[in-house]
Coordinates of C-alpha atoms and ligand atoms in Angstrom, one line a residue:
X13 CA -60.9 98.8 -113.3
X14 CA -59.2 95.8 -114.6
X15 CA -61.2 92.8 -115.7
X16 CA -58.4 90.3 -116.3
X17 CA -56.0 88.8 -113.7
X18 CA -54.1 85.6 -113.3
X19 CA -53.4 84.1 -109.8
X20 CA -52.6 80.6 -109.0
X21 CA -50.9 80.9 -105.6
X22 CA -53.3 79.0 -103.4
X23 CA -54.9 75.7 -103.4
X24 CA -58.3 77.1 -104.4
X25 CA -57.0 78.3 -107.8
X26 CA -60.0 78.2 -110.3
X27 CA -60.4 74.8 -112.0
X28 CA -57.1 73.7 -110.5
X29 CA -55.2 76.0 -112.9
X30 CA -55.8 79.8 -111.9
X31 CA -58.2 82.5 -111.3
X32 CA -58.7 84.7 -114.3
X33 CA -61.7 86.9 -113.8
X34 CA -62.0 87.2 -109.9
X35 CA -60.3 85.1 -107.2
X36 CA -62.3 82.2 -105.5
X37 CA -61.0 83.9 -102.5
X38 CA -62.9 87.0 -103.3
X39 CA -60.0 89.2 -104.6
X40 CA -61.1 91.2 -107.5
X41 CA -59.1 91.5 -110.7
X42 CA -58.0 95.0 -109.9
X43 CA -56.8 94.1 -106.4
X44 CA -55.0 91.0 -107.9
X45 CA -53.1 93.1 -110.2
X46 CA -52.1 95.7 -107.8
X47 CA -50.7 93.0 -105.8
X48 CA -48.8 91.7 -108.7
X49 CA -47.6 95.4 -109.5
X50 CA -46.5 95.4 -105.7
X51 CA -44.5 92.3 -106.1
X52 CA -43.0 93.8 -109.4
X53 CA -42.1 97.0 -107.5
X54 CA -40.6 95.0 -104.7
X55 CA -38.2 93.2 -107.3
X56 CA -36.9 96.6 -108.3
X57 CA -36.3 97.8 -104.6
X58 CA -34.7 94.5 -103.7
X59 CA -32.1 95.1 -106.4
X60 CA -31.1 98.6 -104.9
X61 CA -31.4 97.3 -101.2
X62 CA -29.0 94.1 -101.8
X63 CA -26.6 96.3 -103.6
X64 CA -26.9 99.0 -100.8
X65 CA -26.3 96.2 -98.1
X66 CA -22.8 95.7 -99.5
X67 CA -22.1 99.2 -98.9
X68 CA -23.7 99.1 -95.4
X69 CA -26.6 101.4 -96.1
X70 CA -29.2 98.8 -95.8
X71 CA -31.5 99.6 -92.9
X72 CA -33.8 97.4 -90.7
X73 CA -36.8 99.7 -91.3
X74 CA -36.4 99.0 -95.2
X75 CA -36.2 95.3 -94.5
X76 CA -39.1 95.6 -92.3
X77 CA -41.1 97.4 -94.9
X78 CA -40.4 94.9 -97.7
X79 CA -41.3 92.0 -95.4
X80 CA -44.7 93.6 -94.5
X81 CA -45.5 94.4 -98.2
X82 CA -44.7 90.8 -99.2
X83 CA -46.9 89.5 -96.3
X84 CA -49.8 92.0 -97.6
X85 CA -49.8 89.7 -100.8
X86 CA -50.4 86.4 -99.1
X87 CA -53.8 85.1 -99.9
X88 CA -56.7 86.5 -97.9
X89 CA -54.5 89.0 -96.0
X90 CA -55.3 92.5 -97.7
X91 CA -58.3 93.3 -99.9
X92 CA -57.6 97.0 -99.5
X93 CA -57.1 98.7 -102.9
X94 CA -55.7 101.9 -101.1
X95 CA -53.5 100.1 -98.9
X96 CA -51.9 98.1 -101.7
X97 CA -51.3 101.3 -103.5
X98 CA -49.7 102.8 -100.5
X99 CA -47.4 100.0 -100.3
X100 CA -46.6 100.3 -103.9
X101 CA -45.9 104.2 -103.4
X102 CA -43.7 103.6 -100.6
X103 CA -41.8 100.9 -102.4
X104 CA -40.9 103.5 -105.1
X105 CA -40.1 106.1 -102.7
X106 CA -37.5 103.7 -100.8
X107 CA -36.1 102.6 -104.1
X108 CA -35.5 106.3 -105.2
X109 CA -33.9 107.2 -101.8
X110 CA -31.7 104.1 -102.1
X111 CA -30.7 105.3 -105.8
X112 CA -29.7 108.6 -104.4
X113 CA -27.8 107.3 -101.6
X114 CA -25.9 105.1 -103.8
X115 CA -24.8 107.6 -106.2
X116 CA -23.9 110.0 -103.6
X117 CA -21.5 107.5 -101.9
X118 CA -18.4 109.6 -101.3
X119 CA -15.9 106.8 -101.0
X120 CA -16.3 106.1 -104.7
X121 CA -17.8 102.7 -104.3
X122 CA -21.0 104.4 -105.1
X123 CA -19.9 104.5 -108.7
X124 CA -19.1 100.9 -108.5
X125 CA -22.5 100.0 -107.0
X126 CA -24.4 101.9 -109.6
X127 CA -22.5 100.2 -112.1
X128 CA -23.1 96.8 -110.6
X129 CA -27.0 97.7 -110.7
X130 CA -26.7 98.6 -114.1
X131 CA -25.0 95.2 -114.9
X132 CA -27.7 93.2 -113.4
X133 CA -30.4 95.4 -115.0
X134 CA -29.0 94.7 -118.2
X135 CA -29.6 91.0 -117.7
X136 CA -33.2 91.4 -116.7
X137 CA -36.2 93.1 -118.5
X138 CA -38.1 92.7 -115.2
X139 CA -35.7 94.6 -113.3
X140 CA -35.1 97.1 -116.0
X141 CA -38.6 97.9 -115.9
X142 CA -39.3 97.8 -112.2
X143 CA -36.5 100.0 -111.4
X144 CA -37.7 102.7 -113.7
X145 CA -41.4 102.3 -113.3
X146 CA -43.1 105.4 -111.6
X147 CA -46.8 105.7 -111.9
X148 CA -47.7 109.4 -112.4
X149 CA -51.5 109.3 -112.5
X150 CA -54.2 106.9 -111.1
X151 CA -54.7 105.2 -114.5
X152 CA -51.2 104.0 -114.3
X153 CA -52.1 101.6 -111.4
X154 CA -54.3 99.9 -113.8
X155 CA -52.2 99.2 -116.5
X156 CA -49.8 96.3 -115.9
X157 CA -46.2 96.9 -117.4
X158 CA -45.7 94.1 -119.9
X159 CA -43.0 92.7 -117.5
X160 CA -45.1 92.4 -114.4
X161 CA -47.3 89.6 -113.4
X162 CA -47.1 85.8 -113.2
X163 CA -47.5 85.1 -116.8
X164 CA -44.4 87.2 -117.9
X165 CA -42.2 84.0 -117.9
X166 CA -43.4 82.1 -120.9
X167 CA -41.6 78.9 -120.2
X168 CA -43.9 76.9 -117.7
X169 CA -41.2 75.2 -115.8
X170 CA -39.2 78.3 -115.2
X171 CA -42.3 80.1 -114.1
X172 CA -43.3 77.2 -111.8
X173 CA -39.8 77.5 -110.2
X174 CA -40.0 81.3 -109.9
X175 CA -43.5 81.2 -108.4
X176 CA -42.7 78.2 -105.9
X177 CA -39.8 80.4 -104.7
X178 CA -41.9 83.7 -104.6
X179 CA -44.8 82.1 -102.6
X180 CA -42.1 80.5 -100.1
X181 CA -40.7 83.9 -99.6
X182 CA -44.2 85.4 -99.2
X183 CA -44.7 82.7 -96.3
X184 CA -41.3 83.5 -94.9
X185 CA -42.0 87.1 -94.8
X186 CA -45.0 86.7 -92.8
X187 CA -43.2 84.6 -90.0
X188 CA -40.3 87.1 -90.2
X189 CA -42.7 90.1 -89.7
X190 CA -44.2 88.6 -86.6
X191 CA -40.6 87.9 -85.0
X192 CA -39.6 91.6 -85.8
X193 CA -42.8 92.7 -84.1
X194 CA -41.4 91.2 -81.0
X195 CA -38.0 92.7 -81.6
X196 CA -36.3 89.8 -83.0
X197 CA -34.5 89.9 -86.2
X198 CA -32.1 88.0 -88.5
X199 CA -30.7 90.2 -91.5
X200 CA -29.6 87.1 -93.2
X201 CA -33.3 86.2 -93.9
X202 CA -33.8 89.6 -95.3
X203 CA -30.7 89.3 -97.6
X204 CA -32.0 85.9 -98.8
X205 CA -35.5 87.1 -99.6
X206 CA -34.2 90.3 -101.5
X207 CA -31.5 88.4 -103.4
X208 CA -33.8 85.8 -104.3
X209 CA -36.3 88.3 -105.6
X210 CA -33.6 89.7 -107.8
X211 CA -32.4 86.2 -108.9
X212 CA -35.8 85.0 -110.1
X213 CA -36.3 88.1 -112.2
X214 CA -33.0 87.6 -114.4
X215 CA -33.7 86.8 -118.0
X216 CA -33.1 83.1 -119.2
X217 CA -32.4 81.8 -115.5
X218 CA -30.6 78.5 -115.1
X219 CA -32.9 75.8 -114.2
X220 CA -30.4 74.1 -111.8
X221 CA -29.8 77.5 -110.0
X222 CA -33.4 78.0 -109.6
X223 CA -33.9 74.4 -108.1
X224 CA -31.1 75.2 -105.6
X225 CA -32.7 78.5 -104.8
X226 CA -36.0 76.4 -103.8
X227 CA -34.0 74.5 -101.2
X228 CA -32.3 77.5 -100.2
X229 CA -35.8 79.0 -99.6
X230 CA -36.6 76.1 -97.5
X231 CA -33.4 76.7 -95.6
X232 CA -34.2 80.2 -94.8
X233 CA -37.8 79.2 -94.0
X234 CA -36.3 77.1 -91.3
X235 CA -34.4 80.1 -90.0
X236 CA -37.7 82.3 -90.0
X237 CA -39.7 79.8 -88.1
X238 CA -36.8 79.2 -85.5
X239 CA -36.6 83.0 -85.2
X240 CA -40.4 83.3 -84.6
X241 CA -40.4 80.4 -82.3
X242 CA -37.8 82.2 -80.1
X243 CA -39.5 85.5 -80.3
X244 CA -42.7 83.9 -79.2
X245 CA -41.3 81.6 -76.5
X246 CA -39.0 84.3 -75.1
X247 CA -41.7 86.7 -74.8
X248 CA -44.6 84.4 -73.5
X249 CA -43.0 81.3 -72.3
X250 CA -43.2 77.7 -73.8
X251 CA -46.4 76.5 -74.8
X252 CA -47.8 74.0 -72.3
X253 CA -50.5 71.3 -72.5
X254 CA -53.6 73.4 -71.9
X255 CA -57.5 72.7 -72.0
X256 CA -59.1 75.5 -74.0
X257 CA -62.7 76.5 -73.3
X258 CA -64.8 76.5 -76.3
X259 CA -68.0 77.9 -74.5
X260 CA -68.6 81.5 -73.7
X261 CA -69.0 83.8 -70.7
X262 CA -71.8 86.4 -70.2
X263 CA -69.7 89.5 -71.1
X264 CA -69.3 91.4 -74.4
X265 CA -66.2 89.9 -76.3
X266 CA -63.8 90.8 -78.8
X267 CA -62.6 88.2 -81.3
X268 CA -59.2 88.1 -82.4
X269 CA -57.9 86.1 -85.3
X270 CA -54.6 85.9 -87.3
X271 CA -51.0 84.9 -86.0
X272 CA -49.7 88.0 -84.5
X273 CA -48.8 87.4 -80.8
X274 CA -47.8 90.9 -80.0
X275 CA -51.0 92.2 -81.0
X276 CA -52.7 89.4 -78.8
X277 CA -50.7 90.8 -75.7
X278 CA -51.4 94.4 -76.3
X279 CA -55.2 93.5 -76.6
X280 CA -55.3 91.5 -73.5
X281 CA -53.6 94.4 -71.6
X282 CA -55.8 97.0 -73.2
X283 CA -59.1 95.0 -72.3
X284 CA -58.1 94.1 -68.7
X285 CA -60.6 95.6 -66.1
X286 CA -63.0 96.9 -68.9
X287 CA -65.6 94.2 -68.7
X288 CA -64.9 93.0 -72.2
X289 CA -63.6 89.5 -72.7
X290 CA -61.3 88.1 -75.2
X291 CA -61.8 85.0 -77.5
X292 CA -59.6 83.5 -80.1
X293 CA -60.7 82.4 -83.6
X294 CA -58.9 80.1 -86.1
X295 CA -55.1 80.4 -85.9
X296 CA -55.2 82.5 -82.8
X297 CA -56.3 79.5 -80.6
X298 CA -52.7 78.5 -79.7
X299 CA -52.3 81.7 -77.8
X300 CA -54.0 80.1 -74.9
X301 CA -51.0 77.6 -74.7
X302 CA -48.5 80.5 -73.6
X303 CA -48.1 80.6 -69.8
X304 CA -47.9 84.7 -70.2
X305 CA -51.4 84.8 -71.6
X306 CA -53.0 82.4 -69.1
X307 CA -52.8 84.9 -66.4
X308 CA -55.7 87.1 -68.1
X309 CA -58.9 86.0 -66.4
X310 CA -60.8 87.8 -69.2
X311 CA -59.1 85.6 -71.9
X312 CA -62.1 83.2 -71.9
X313 CA -61.6 80.8 -74.8
X314 CA -61.6 79.9 -78.4
X315 CA -64.8 80.7 -80.4
X316 CA -65.8 78.6 -83.5
X317 CA -63.3 77.0 -85.8
X318 CA -61.1 77.6 -88.8
X319 CA -61.1 80.8 -91.0
X320 CA -63.8 79.7 -93.5
X321 CA -66.4 79.4 -91.0
X322 CA -66.1 83.2 -90.2
X323 CA -69.3 84.0 -92.2
X324 CA -71.6 82.2 -89.6
X325 CA -69.3 82.4 -86.6
X326 CA -68.9 86.2 -86.7
X327 CA -72.7 86.7 -86.8
X328 CA -73.3 84.8 -83.6
X329 CA -70.2 86.4 -81.9
X330 CA -72.0 89.6 -81.5
X331 CA -68.9 91.7 -80.7
X332 CA -66.0 93.1 -82.8
X333 CA -63.5 91.0 -84.6
X334 CA -59.8 91.9 -85.1
X335 CA -57.9 90.4 -88.0
X336 CA -54.1 90.5 -87.1
X337 CA -53.1 88.7 -90.5
X338 CA -55.0 86.4 -92.9
X339 CA -57.4 84.6 -93.4
X340 CA -60.1 87.3 -94.1
X341 CA -63.3 86.1 -96.1
X342 CA -65.0 89.2 -97.8
X343 CA -68.4 89.4 -96.1
X344 CA -71.6 89.2 -98.1
X345 CA -73.3 92.6 -98.8
X346 CA -76.2 91.5 -96.1
X347 CA -73.7 90.4 -93.5
X348 CA -74.8 91.8 -90.0
X349 CA -71.1 91.6 -88.8
X350 CA -69.3 93.7 -91.4
X351 CA -69.4 96.8 -89.3
X352 CA -68.0 95.0 -86.6
X353 CA -64.6 93.9 -88.3
X354 CA -61.1 95.7 -87.6
X355 CA -57.8 94.9 -89.4
X356 CA -54.2 95.6 -88.3
X357 CA -50.6 95.0 -89.5
X358 CA -50.4 93.6 -93.0
X359 CA -54.2 92.8 -93.0
X360 CA -56.7 95.1 -94.5
X361 CA -60.2 95.2 -96.1
X362 CA -61.8 98.2 -97.8
X363 CA -64.4 99.6 -95.3
X364 CA -63.0 97.9 -92.3
X365 CA -61.2 100.4 -90.0
X366 CA -57.5 99.7 -89.6
X367 CA -55.7 99.9 -86.3
X368 CA -52.3 101.8 -87.1
X369 CA -48.8 100.5 -86.5
X370 CA -47.2 101.1 -83.0
X371 CA -44.8 103.8 -82.7
X372 CA -41.2 102.8 -81.8
X373 CA -41.4 101.5 -78.2
X374 CA -45.1 102.3 -78.1
X375 CA -48.4 100.1 -78.3
X376 CA -50.9 99.9 -80.9
X377 CA -54.2 101.6 -79.8
X378 CA -57.1 99.0 -79.6
X379 CA -59.5 101.7 -77.8
X380 CA -62.0 101.7 -80.8
X381 CA -62.4 98.2 -80.5
X382 CA -62.8 98.2 -76.8
X383 CA -65.3 100.9 -77.0
X384 CA -67.2 99.1 -79.7
X385 CA -67.3 95.8 -77.8
X386 CA -68.7 97.6 -74.8
X387 CA -72.0 98.3 -76.7
X388 CA -72.4 94.8 -78.1
X389 CA -74.2 91.8 -76.7
X390 CA -72.3 88.9 -75.4
X391 CA -71.6 86.2 -77.9
X392 CA -74.1 83.5 -78.5
X393 CA -72.9 80.0 -77.4
X394 CA -72.4 77.7 -80.2
X395 CA -70.6 74.8 -78.5
X396 CA -69.5 73.8 -75.0
X397 CA -66.5 71.8 -73.9
X398 CA -62.7 72.0 -74.1
X399 CA -60.1 71.1 -76.6
X400 CA -56.6 70.3 -75.6
X401 CA -53.3 71.6 -77.1
X402 CA -49.9 73.1 -76.3
X403 CA -47.6 70.3 -77.6
X404 CA -45.1 72.5 -79.1
X405 CA -41.4 71.1 -78.8
X406 CA -40.5 71.8 -75.0
X407 CA -43.9 70.1 -73.7
X408 CA -43.2 67.2 -76.1
X409 CA -39.6 67.0 -74.9
X410 CA -40.9 67.0 -71.3
X411 CA -43.0 64.0 -72.2
X412 CA -40.2 62.3 -74.3
X413 CA -39.6 59.4 -71.9
X414 CA -43.3 58.4 -72.0
X415 CA -43.4 58.8 -75.9
X416 CA -40.3 56.8 -76.4
X417 CA -41.6 54.0 -74.2
X418 CA -45.0 54.0 -75.9
X419 CA -43.1 53.5 -79.3
X420 CA -40.8 50.8 -77.8
X421 CA -43.8 48.9 -76.2
X422 CA -45.6 49.1 -79.6
X423 CA -48.4 51.1 -77.8
X424 CA -47.7 53.9 -80.3
X425 CA -47.3 52.5 -83.8
X426 CA -47.0 55.5 -86.0
X427 CA -47.1 59.4 -85.9
X428 CA -48.7 61.2 -88.7
X429 CA -47.9 64.7 -89.2
X430 CA -51.0 66.6 -90.4
X431 CA -49.9 70.1 -90.3
X432 CA -51.0 73.0 -92.5
X433 CA -54.1 74.8 -93.5
X434 CA -57.9 74.2 -93.6
X435 CA -60.1 75.2 -96.3
X436 CA -63.8 75.5 -97.3
X437 CA -63.9 72.9 -100.3
X438 CA -65.8 69.7 -99.7
X439 CA -62.6 67.5 -100.6
X440 CA -61.2 68.7 -97.3
X441 CA -63.4 66.2 -95.4
X442 CA -60.8 63.6 -96.4
X443 CA -58.8 64.8 -93.4
X444 CA -61.6 64.3 -90.9
X445 CA -62.4 60.9 -92.2
X446 CA -58.5 60.2 -92.3
X447 CA -58.3 61.1 -88.5
X448 CA -61.4 59.0 -87.7
X449 CA -60.3 56.0 -89.5
X450 CA -56.6 55.9 -88.4
X451 CA -56.1 52.8 -86.0
X452 CA -56.0 53.6 -82.3
X453 CA -52.3 53.0 -81.8
X454 CA -51.4 56.0 -84.0
X455 CA -50.9 59.6 -83.1
X456 CA -51.6 62.9 -85.1
X457 CA -49.1 65.7 -84.7
X458 CA -50.6 68.9 -86.0
X459 CA -50.0 72.6 -86.4
X460 CA -51.9 75.3 -88.3
X461 CA -55.6 75.6 -88.9
X462 CA -55.7 72.2 -90.7
X463 CA -56.5 70.9 -87.0
X464 CA -59.9 72.0 -87.0
X465 CA -60.7 69.2 -89.2
X466 CA -60.3 66.8 -86.2
X467 CA -59.5 68.5 -83.0
X468 CA -63.0 68.1 -81.6
X469 CA -63.2 64.6 -82.3
X470 CA -63.0 62.4 -79.3
X471 CA -59.9 60.3 -80.4
X472 CA -58.7 59.3 -76.9
X473 CA -55.3 58.9 -75.7
X474 CA -52.7 56.4 -75.6
X475 CA -51.3 55.9 -71.9
X476 CA -52.0 59.5 -71.3
X477 CA -50.6 60.8 -74.5
X478 CA -53.5 62.3 -76.4
X479 CA -53.8 61.1 -79.9
X480 CA -54.2 64.4 -81.3
X481 CA -51.1 66.6 -80.4
X482 CA -51.4 70.2 -81.5
X483 CA -48.2 72.3 -81.6
X484 CA -49.9 75.4 -82.3
X485 CA -49.9 77.8 -85.5
X486 CA -48.8 76.9 -88.9
X487 CA -45.2 78.3 -88.0
X488 CA -45.2 75.9 -85.2
X489 CA -44.7 73.2 -87.7
X490 CA -41.1 74.1 -86.8
X491 CA -41.8 72.4 -83.2
X492 CA -43.0 69.1 -85.2
X493 CA -39.7 69.1 -87.0
X494 CA -37.8 69.5 -83.7
X495 CA -39.8 66.8 -82.1
X496 CA -39.0 64.5 -85.0
X497 CA -35.2 65.4 -84.6
X498 CA -35.4 64.8 -80.9
X499 CA -37.1 61.5 -81.5
X500 CA -34.2 60.6 -84.0
X501 CA -31.8 61.1 -81.3
X502 CA -33.7 59.2 -78.7
X503 CA -33.8 56.1 -81.1
X504 CA -30.2 56.6 -82.3
X505 CA -31.1 56.8 -85.9
X506 CA -29.0 58.3 -88.5
X507 CA -32.0 59.6 -90.6
X508 CA -35.2 60.9 -89.4
X509 CA -37.0 59.1 -92.2
X510 CA -36.4 55.8 -90.4
X511 CA -38.8 56.8 -87.6
X512 CA -42.4 55.7 -87.6
X513 CA -43.5 59.1 -88.8
X514 CA -45.8 59.8 -91.9
X515 CA -46.4 63.3 -93.4
X516 CA -49.7 64.3 -94.8
X517 CA -49.7 67.9 -95.0
X518 CA -52.7 70.0 -96.1
X519 CA -52.0 73.4 -97.8
X520 CA -54.0 76.3 -98.6
X521 CA -51.9 79.5 -98.8
X522 CA -48.2 80.5 -99.1
X523 CA -47.3 80.0 -95.3
X524 CA -48.0 76.1 -96.1
X525 CA -45.6 76.5 -99.1
X526 CA -42.8 77.6 -96.7
X527 CA -43.7 75.1 -94.2
X528 CA -43.3 72.4 -97.1
X529 CA -39.9 73.8 -98.4
X530 CA -38.6 73.9 -94.7
X531 CA -39.5 70.4 -94.2
X532 CA -37.9 69.4 -97.6
X533 CA -34.7 71.2 -96.6
X534 CA -34.6 69.4 -93.4
X535 CA -34.5 66.2 -95.2
X536 CA -38.0 64.7 -94.6
X537 CA -39.1 62.6 -97.6
X538 CA -42.3 61.2 -98.9
X539 CA -44.5 64.1 -97.7
X540 CA -48.0 63.7 -99.0
X541 CA -49.7 67.1 -100.0
X542 CA -53.3 67.6 -100.4
X543 CA -56.1 68.1 -101.0
X544 CA -54.8 68.8 -104.4
X545 CA -51.0 69.6 -105.7
X546 CA -50.4 73.1 -106.4
X547 CA -51.7 74.8 -109.8
X548 CA -48.3 76.5 -109.9
X549 CA -46.2 73.3 -110.2
X550 CA -45.5 72.2 -113.8
X551 CA -45.6 68.5 -114.5
X552 CA -41.8 68.8 -115.0
X553 CA -41.4 70.6 -111.7
X554 CA -43.7 68.1 -110.0
X555 CA -41.5 65.2 -111.3
X556 CA -38.4 66.7 -109.9
X557 CA -40.1 66.9 -106.5
X558 CA -41.4 63.4 -106.8
X559 CA -37.9 62.0 -107.8
X560 CA -35.9 64.0 -105.4
X561 CA -38.2 64.2 -102.3
X562 CA -40.9 61.4 -102.9
X563 CA -43.5 64.3 -102.7
X564 CA -46.9 62.6 -103.4
X565 CA -50.6 63.7 -103.5
X566 CA -53.5 62.0 -101.7
X567 CA -56.2 59.5 -102.9
X568 CA -59.1 58.0 -100.8
X569 CA -58.8 57.5 -96.9
X570 CA -58.7 53.9 -96.9
X571 CA -56.0 53.4 -99.5
X572 CA -53.8 56.0 -98.1
X573 CA -53.9 54.8 -94.5
X574 CA -53.2 51.3 -95.8
X575 CA -50.3 52.9 -97.9
X576 CA -49.0 55.0 -94.8
X577 CA -49.0 51.9 -92.6
X578 CA -47.6 49.5 -95.1
Ligands
LIG5 FE1 -57.4 82.5 -106.9 FE2 -56.1 81.7 -104.7 FE3 -55.2 83.6 -106.1 FE4 -57.3 84.0 -104.7 S1 -55.4 83.6 -103.9 S2 -57.1 84.7 -106.8 S3 -58.4 81.9 -104.8 S4 -55.3 81.5 -106.7
LIG6 FE1 -54.8 79.0 -91.8 FE2 -55.3 80.7 -93.5 FE3 -53.2 78.4 -93.6 FE4 -51.6 79.6 -90.6 S1 -55.2 80.8 -91.2 S2 -52.7 78.1 -91.5 S3 -55.2 78.8 -94.0

C-alpha cells in the first residue's frame, strides 16, 4: 500500500498546502493515488474519444462513463478502492476499443486519425504514457507512473492553472451526470471536458491558452448548470417557496443525502405505502422545494444539517442512510451507524453496500434499504420547527415586482450572495457571524450546503421577503446568476456589477470551483472567496484572478461587512 500522496483539491488541504500522508477528508494515500491514476487514465482515453468524435465514433455511453469516473474523484465521493480500480480498468478497456475502431475505419480516415493521435502524443509525455499504460498485476495499481499525479508539472503556475481546470471539470462532470440521469444531455459539454483534459496534458503548454481555458471551463460550467436546472425543473417542476419540517414523525425512516434527484424520485416511489418515511440530509434538503416531490405524504422533512455533522446525526437517525453523491465522512470504528449506510451512483465506500445503476429504461432497486429501514427504530427528534427555502429563479421572478420595489424604496439596501459549501473547520463560524451581523435591510441569496451556517437563525423578513433566500443545491447557484441578470434588466443596467449585490462564496470541494468559474465567466466581479483561498492557486495565478476579476479573500466579519457596504 502506498504511504505517500499529494492532494490539494479541497479547502481542507493540510496546512493550507496539501495532504501528503492521509487526507484530512479521510482519503488514504492508496485511495488518493488510485484516484490520480484514474484521472491519468482518463486523459489517455479522452485523446481517443475526442479524436473518434470527429469520425462520428464517439458514443453517449462513453461520455457518460468518463463523466461518472471524474465525479468519483470529487472530494468525499468515493473511498472504495475496488470501485476506483474498476473505473480504471473500464477506462483502459474503452481506450483500447476506441483504438481498434479508429484503426479499422474503412474510409481511410482511420489512418489519418491514428496519425493525429500520434502527433498529439508526441507533444505530451503524460498522453504518451497514459495511452499505453496497462496494469498487468495488482502491484501495478500501487506504482504511480512518473507522469501521473499532480506534482508532475514542475512549474507551479502551470500546475496551478492545470489543476484549476481539472477541478472545474470534476465539478462540471458531477452536474452533467445528474442531468444525464434525467435523460438530458449536451454533447458540447463532453467534448469540452475531454478536449480540456488533453490540452492540460501537453508538454510546455502556453500560459495564455491555459488562462483562456479557465474561462472556457466557466462557460461550460454555466452550460452544465443550465442543463441540470432544465433537467430538474422539467421533471419535477419549478422550486417554490416551501416550509420544510425539521422535526420527525413516528415511523422508521430512510435518510437520503447528496444531490441526485432521480434517485430521490425512485426512493420516494419505492417507499410509498411501506410504512417507511423519507427524510433529507444536507444537500438533499432542496428536494422538498419541488412540486412533484411534495405529493408524497411520507416525505416527512429534513433531518439535521450539513454533511460534516453526519457522525452525530446518523447515530440518532436510527435508520438507513443513502448517499447519492458526496459528501461522505468515513465513520469511526466504533460508529453505531456504519452498518446502516448505502451508496449509489458515483459514491462509494469500502464496506457500504452499493445500489447498482438502473438498466436502460428501468429503475434502481432500493428494496434492501427499505427492508433495512423496516427493522429500525424511528429517528430521535433532535430539533423542531421549519426552515424556508425554494427561491430558485422562477420563484424569485414571480416575486420580482416586490423585490424591485423594495430596492427602489430603500427597504433592501443590498443582496449578499453567500453560496457554496459548508465545512467542519472552526473558521467557518465566520459565515454565521457574518449573517447575524448584516444590517436588517440586507438579504442573503444562498445555494449549496453553505446555507446551514445561517438558515436556522431567525433573521426575519423585509415586507414579506425572507432575509435568507435559499435557491437550492450548489448547482442552483445558476439560479442566483439568473436572478442577478433579471434584476439587471429590471433596473435597466448595462452591467450586473452595478447592482447592489455582493458576493461572498464559501468553498470546500470542486463543485464550488465550477460555480466560481461560472460566475467569473458570466462577468461577476469582486467575488470574495473563503474561508481560505485554494492551496492550488499559486501566487501568480492568484494575482491574475485579482487583477482580472477582483477576486478577494475574507478577513474579519466587522471589517468585511463595512467593506461590502461601503
Ligand atoms: Fe486533502 Fe482535500 Fe485532497 Fe482530501 S480532498 S486529500 S482533504 S486536499
Ligand atoms: Fe456541500 Fe459537499 Fe460542497 Fe453541493 S455537499 S455543496 S460541500
